[in-house]
Amino acid sequence: MKKFTSIILTACMVASFSNNVFAQEDKKEVKNETVINLTITDVANRLKNDNIELKMIDEKIKLYNKLYGRDHAKAIEADNSGRSDVESKKTALLYAGQSAQRAEDAEHEKDSRFKEIKHDLERQYLNIVNCDREIDIINKSMKNVEEEIKKVNANVEQGKVTANTLDSLKVKKAQLLASLNLPKAQREEALLKIKQYLNIDKNTQINFYGAKKDFIKFEDTNINDLIKNALDKNYNLKKQKQNIEFAKLEEKIYMEYGRNSEDEETDLKIRMNDLQNSFENDKTNLEVDIWKAYYDLMSKQNIAEIEKLNLENIKSKYNEMEAKLKQGLIDKLTLDSTELQMEKQNVTAEKAINEYMITLEYFKDLLEGF
């Protein structure tokens, strides 16, 4: 009874939330299970409101903004006090800026993480769609093999062929049956990730709709300029520059208002040198990482184009087989097998295109400084 009541309460909460936020998302109760229909657009909308990790970052942002408010008020008070000791001047000139930086860092963390999760959500959604298609194709292929077995059995009974002729078909059927394990496992993994990202109960059933990415070739004629600009835009490098400026300001405060502060000034000089070295190293490493990401993108683009060509080839083959069927040169079963090969290649091509396009979205974010 307690379990039943819990399920009903969960369903009511989810349904109420849906009416306020997600016009495209349908929910209903079937056999005490919540069923959710999600499009690929719905998952991005739901991410904004339901992801636990992003909510926790929101709380962090609120706390940092509160700290900034306090430090800003203290800065005004210290500036108006007329005091000229080091701590008063750091309060007036330094601490509020550092608090503002921490709040900005948290905002950037949220934006960056949102983009990262959104891209992976799309990847997992498309994985599920294509796993379902692969499973369907394998099941259809097994039915075709079963039809072939029936034909061979008939020939065996008529004495036209020996019984061992069936061996290869039985092996083929067993291989097809075993091949179901991979897409089923991949689907389950993708489903668990989606439920985790969207904070959906593990017992909830989700219905997915067909979706795919359209192929768009990346324009890389000015890739050198794009990567140079990406270094200039990169948030982490900007943050490191700001930290260097904070260290310089702190050193200036000690020099102008400090008494017997040589140790502090020395420590600050060492810290500034460390910060500057770290900045230069990170800039170099980031440039290397962006170039690696670019070449990875180009590799996936080439794979997608190859799979598109393979699809065109199998389509041509299918058209030829269709003509042969009309001429009575092949049977319907042979044409069906070719059609399944075409469907399989279509899935392979779409998977390659999806992966390339999602990688492109990641790369564009990298170029924008994330």
XYZ file of N, CA and C in Angstrom, residues 133 137 141 307 310-319 322 335-350:
93
model
N 16.221 1.268 -33.740
C 16.192 0.919 -35.169
C 17.065 -0.301 -35.450
N 15.903 -3.864 -37.026
C 16.522 -4.432 -38.236
C 17.019 -5.854 -37.965
N 15.844 -9.189 -39.769
C 16.831 -10.061 -40.415
C 16.668 -11.506 -39.941
N 30.340 7.294 -44.911
C 29.128 6.508 -44.654
C 27.966 6.983 -45.521
N 28.598 5.309 -48.786
C 28.233 3.888 -48.678
C 26.722 3.704 -48.766
N 25.979 4.643 -48.193
C 24.526 4.571 -48.257
C 24.031 4.751 -49.690
N 24.634 5.666 -50.391
C 24.238 5.880 -51.799
C 24.523 4.625 -52.626
N 25.636 3.964 -52.329
C 25.986 2.735 -53.066
C 24.964 1.632 -52.819
N 24.580 1.460 -51.564
C 23.622 0.394 -51.251
C 22.234 0.727 -51.800
N 21.924 2.019 -51.884
C 20.645 2.418 -52.500
C 20.631 2.052 -53.983
N 21.772 2.276 -54.645
C 21.880 1.908 -56.070
C 21.748 0.398 -56.241
N 22.386 -0.337 -55.335
C 22.291 -1.804 -55.382
C 20.849 -2.261 -55.195
N 20.137 -1.616 -54.258
C 18.739 -1.979 -54.011
C 17.891 -1.716 -55.260
N 18.125 -0.590 -55.925
C 17.368 -0.282 -57.146
C 17.614 -1.330 -58.226
N 15.748 -4.446 -57.240
C 14.314 -4.248 -57.447
C 13.958 -4.492 -58.913
N 15.404 -9.592 -52.266
C 15.210 -8.137 -52.264
C 15.039 -7.625 -50.832
N 14.288 -8.356 -50.027
C 14.083 -7.948 -48.634
C 15.405 -7.894 -47.875
N 16.272 -8.857 -48.151
C 17.585 -8.874 -47.491
C 18.406 -7.651 -47.879
N 18.344 -7.277 -49.151
C 19.055 -6.080 -49.619
C 18.470 -4.826 -48.982
N 17.148 -4.810 -48.839
C 16.495 -3.659 -48.201
C 16.949 -3.515 -46.745
N 17.087 -4.628 -46.049
C 17.553 -4.579 -44.669
C 19.001 -4.097 -44.584
N 19.815 -4.490 -45.572
C 21.191 -3.981 -45.637
C 21.189 -2.464 -45.815
N 20.257 -1.984 -46.642
C 20.141 -0.546 -46.874
C 19.702 0.172 -45.599
N 18.729 -0.404 -44.884
C 18.267 0.192 -43.635
C 19.393 0.232 -42.605
N 20.163 -0.861 -42.565
C 21.289 -0.923 -41.627
C 22.327 0.145 -41.945
N 22.636 0.325 -43.222
C 23.608 1.343 -43.615
C 23.064 2.745 -43.359
N 21.752 2.890 -43.506
C 21.133 4.185 -43.211
C 21.338 4.555 -41.747
N 21.162 3.574 -40.860
C 21.396 3.804 -39.430
C 22.872 4.126 -39.185
N 23.768 3.375 -39.831
C 25.207 3.607 -39.671
C 25.581 5.020 -40.104
N 25.023 5.463 -41.236
C 25.310 6.809 -41.739
C 24.769 7.876 -40.791
N 23.555 7.677 -40.310
C 22.955 8.655 -39.398
C 23.722 8.730 -38.082
